[in-house]
Amino acid sequence: MPHFRRILVANRGEIALRVIRTAQEMGIETVAVFSDADRNALHVRRASCAVHLGGSRPAESYLDIDKVIGAAVATGCDALHPGYGFLSEKAAAAEACRAAGIEWLGPPPDAIVAMGDKVQARKIAMLAGVPLVPGLQEDVDADRLVAAAREVGYPVMLKAAAGGGGKGIRIVREEKQLVEAFELARAEARGAFGDDRVYLEKFVTRPRHVEIQIMADKHGNVVHYGERECSVQRRHQKLVEESPCVALTPALRERMGAAACDLARAVGYVGAGTVEFLYSAGEFYFLEMNTRLQVEHPVTEMRYGVDLVREQIRVAAGEELAPVAEPRGHAIEVRVNAEDPNTYFPSLGRLSRMSLPGGPGVRLDSAMFRGLEVTPYYDSMLAKLIVHGEDRAQAIARCERAIRELRIVGVSTAMPVALRVLHNAEFRAGDYDTGILERIDRSLTPERRELAMLAAVAARFLVAERAGAKSADGDGDARQRVPVWSMLGRGERLWRNRS
Amino acid sequence: MPHFRRILVANRGEIALRVIRTAQEMGIETVAVFSDADRNALHVRRASCAVHLGGSRPAESYLDIDKVIGAAVATGCDALHPGYGFLSEKAAAAEACRAAGIEWLGPPPDAIVAMGDKVQARKIAMLAGVPLVPGLQEDVDADRLVAAAREVGYPVMLKAAAGGGGKGIRIVREEKQLVEAFELARAEARGAFGDDRVYLEKFVTRPRHVEIQIMADKHGNVVHYGERECSVQRRHQKLVEESPCVALTPALRERMGAAACDLARAVGYVGAGTVEFLYSAGEFYFLEMNTRLQVEHPVTEMRYGVDLVREQIRVAAGEELAPVAEPRGHAIEVRVNAEDPNTYFPSLGRLSRMSLPGGPGVRLDSAMFRGLEVTPYYDSMLAKLIVHGEDRAQAIARCERAIRELRIVGVSTAMPVALRVLHNAEFRAGDYDTGILERIDRSLTPERRELAMLAAVAARFLVAERAGAKSADGDGDARQRVPVWSMLGRGERLWRNRS
Amino acid sequence: MKYFAELDGEQREFVVERRAGKLWVTTGDRTFELDLSLVGDGATFSLLVDGHSYDVVADVERDQVTLQMVGERFAVRVEDERERAAHAVAGNKVGGKRELRAAMPGIVVDLKVGEGDAVEEGQTLVVLEAMKMQNPLLAEGPGKVVRLCCKKGEAVAAGALLLEIE
Amino acid sequence: MKYFAELDGEQREFVVERRAGKLWVTTGDRTFELDLSLVGDGATFSLLVDGHSYDVVADVERDQVTLQMVGERFAVRVEDERERAAHAVAGNKVGGKRELRAAMPGIVVDLKVGEGDAVEEGQTLVVLEAMKMQNPLLAEGPGKVVRLCCKKGEAVAAGALLLEIE
């Protein structure tokens, strides 16, 4: 007997697909919701049913609680999965579900509120005995900010109280930048979260970002599935995650796991959650708790042989937590974002071709399809590549192999950077911190440059040849005639304009 | 330190890619070999180096021992992996490797000879105390055949002595068909294996095909990784494989595993091998031993968390076998062949589009790429879809989900049949035999038919509409103008003619 | 717009209208609301039927529509009124001649009959080797071989006419 | 056929000949044997360089060749002799004017300078919001804003000219 009859998946992209997959495997129907821009999205095509919400801006669609809950009611859903982002950490959405008699596949509204306000969360963590980063402030304004920053010492971090997932964070290294950065951070926070509160924190040196995956049921049981190391970040956006974290001793892991479970208990938590810590030199500090499924949850799934979405559904239906299996091997995730590998600016365009990795120990969570338009409306993550190996060395080698197999044409990705991370001596030694990406050597060897030039020259020659150049030395005809593949290209472009 | 410096992969298709992947992960270079037809094949593009062998017929390329060993020598390889099929069970190839000082990533020539001759193999098995199917004959000619078949009773099976993998097998139900079938089988055996010996065996009723995966090192250690159930077959070609086999008790599994290991020891086996058994009503009978990696080996890899190719390489390099881990969960493999789902005839053509499955517990081993021409030169397997679940029910649901995600355009596959297998009551109960595919109900529900008609009508309407039909009731213009996507289609066809 | 669809021998009539961006398809006494959207790759559609979602790969070659959806492969014949009328006329020309064609490319390794031979149902006519298998092609019913169009040892393309039986 | 390739500031000359079905590419004092084959999808190549194999996705837009291979993305400029001569002439026209363009589509949420303003290196010129992030666009060097081409609140396309500095 299925736990629920029909789940509304209040999200898009790979995470919507992720939830749909598990629901299908559990025999539960799914209802997708979609914006104008997502009419052809894979989550719409793979769900049992689909409901159109409205315009392409999130506020008109995925962020509109009334529309989303309305769709759930209209289609007879008995549960709703918020994914990550969008409504996932909005207590009001959880409340609205409750009011409509729909099970929210996430924690109770109180827990969301308690952990969603970063200032509040710190207080609760302190009471629960969880260690904190020094220097946090509340009731921050420009004047108090300057004084507080002097007290904890530069560099300092500015964080949006309503932020999360690396959004709304700025590092300030000198006092003269502080006030402008504060104003920018407030403006961003207002725009992104509708809440312009920003707080300040000591910037811990050589920190590692280590987080604990927890799960709680409705019977008071709380378990953790070990840690994920997420220190490979740029602009506080994670690029590579792994589990286990090489730096932790078993004793430290148990202390962190226990602290995370204590925090969950302190707020009456139910479902999946992640407690983020800074780790530095044998000490760990509470950063924040994410009251939702995390992007990088598959790293944990690969190691523990657990389906965390399935567990979310099971505990929401009132079942008891399954025992946590012994973890096996090592898992690594790489986020495949549509972005320029040098500037990390979003790379927009149309996915004209893809070639996906496969073989042993490789998982791809993605909502990519040929023809997908990457638009500025949503975040730029195209896919998550997750590998599992018997040990860290095999996982790294496998990850490298899989990245080389992955080809995406139409937008660029930071995969060349991810490969450099996997080759980096600090990373290989496991002795790295959140600054690793800034230190990555991006230079090319002379052999690589020569190879690329050879290939480029040969490709150009072949194009000219195929285009009908009559003699080996070329008489200009090559550039007059249209090569066959550029005809194809134009066909696709023509098509694109019409569709 | 890598075990070998460079491995020649004497194969093509997904298995060549499979070997290349593991070698890459172990830091070992790979040399691909290719025929004319395979110039653009993925195994050529993914290997470190590639050597052209010659014409498209196997005899001119992958089966030509001199050319293959010559390529290995010329490129400085210190090992050769034969994959399955082609040279994998040719003792002469193993001998030639030895003579050239190249490590053969398979068993010693003697073991190949002993097990390759099915008549000889039966004798060895009998001596090793492994149970046999009654009624086997040697020195078969037409006269003796008729007498022998009468003795064991119809139906009987005719098998090529040099065959394997379901090739060169015929079932004969009546005496009047026996001689013609024998001649056909001999002709086929001569063409396929260059050896026209055919033998006869009792056809066991309601048999299950259950096989044991073994591995032996050079230090006398032999282990097994449990069984695979391969009873979902048509024309003796496997379609769906799973592990564990629901019918086996732990005691029976241990007896079969021990028998398989005994047989391996009896022939001084080294490397990966599979001992195939017929299982029926609590009894098992030796069928044959495949002295190579099996197509369906990933089913075992998923359950045991082992990389069998890595183990092959390790034991060939003289290392000791790693201990066998406790198996976890349930794994299912589906073979994706380019074939008509009704006639099982090969479906040739060009892969114009693909959409691949992903998400948790899904592995795809494939050498498919967009633009691949499926030719009559080689066997029709495009890919293997393997799933792993916590239990059999989850594995079945996951497999169904993944099959639905897999889309291949350009050739047809038997995936609709595989889906029916997964839905079949016998299969779900685990109570099936090698006849299951013949009993599968292929009829469509009226709802499905209506849905397909609706979709087809709507698709045709949209084509006409986009082609420029001016009014809703259509005035014939729709058929005059060229719809945009048929322009695209023609572009691709034009392209195909030129490439 | 009226269409006639045929699948597995079942024939149905459908009326399609475009209204308010949607397709309204009527068959028998029921009407379905369809939202059909072509995905960027040119052959995949997202189809919503009364809110139920289907991911469809469709290949439309005039009246032959090949679909991949719900894990199945469907070959549906869809005619509009004009085509139906044209086919009805052409259909009268069908005679008693049957053709044996190669279902796949291969090599004719044996020819078991000659021109003028009488054949029985189930009799082996041709042995075609393809994908390393020898496939006997059988007579679907009794008749007489009126034309042989292949030779032993010949390589034939998919769809090639091998012989005719009357 | 002679080509001039440029990558990361390094320039090299290549001579390509077709002989016996292969490409022979000479650069400096070395010659490579290349076998370049286009895969059916129209943008992927199998490249063998002296027997070493590379899987290459190439996009050739006149002299701009974008490659994906060995896990890297390369943007190589490849000119033939004629193009090189033409570009050499055009190159003389480059003046001291620099353009600030939007690297991605977004919304101009703030304009920190006006026409005629002097700016220093590293100074914030425009704040562009895209993908939910506010990105300050900085001056790459000192100069004077000679033209403003965008307004606060305006949505701009990728590559849109935002302002000019002299």
mmCIF file of C-alpha atoms in Angstrom, chain B residues 3 29 75 156 194 237 331 333 377 455 468:
data_model
loop_
_atom_site.group_PDB
_atom_site.id
_atom_site.type_symbol
_atom_site.label_atom_id
_atom_site.label_comp_id
_atom_site.label_asym_id
_atom_site.label_seq_id
_atom_site.Cartn_x
_atom_site.Cartn_y
_atom_site.Cartn_z
ATOM 1 C CA HIS B 3 49.540 -3.075 -12.581
ATOM 2 C CA GLU B 29 46.625 3.384 -20.791
ATOM 3 C CA THR B 75 51.916 -0.167 -29.432
ATOM 4 C CA VAL B 156 15.879 -32.168 -27.250
ATOM 5 C CA GLY B 194 34.691 -22.618 -37.848
ATOM 6 C CA GLN B 237 19.459 -14.732 -26.016
ATOM 7 C CA ALA B 331 20.142 -5.973 -9.035
ATOM 8 C CA GLU B 333 19.913 -5.911 -15.895
ATOM 9 C CA TYR B 377 28.298 -6.660 -39.045
ATOM 10 C CA ALA B 455 -1.411 11.279 -29.327
ATOM 11 C CA GLY B 468 0.999 26.323 -42.569
#
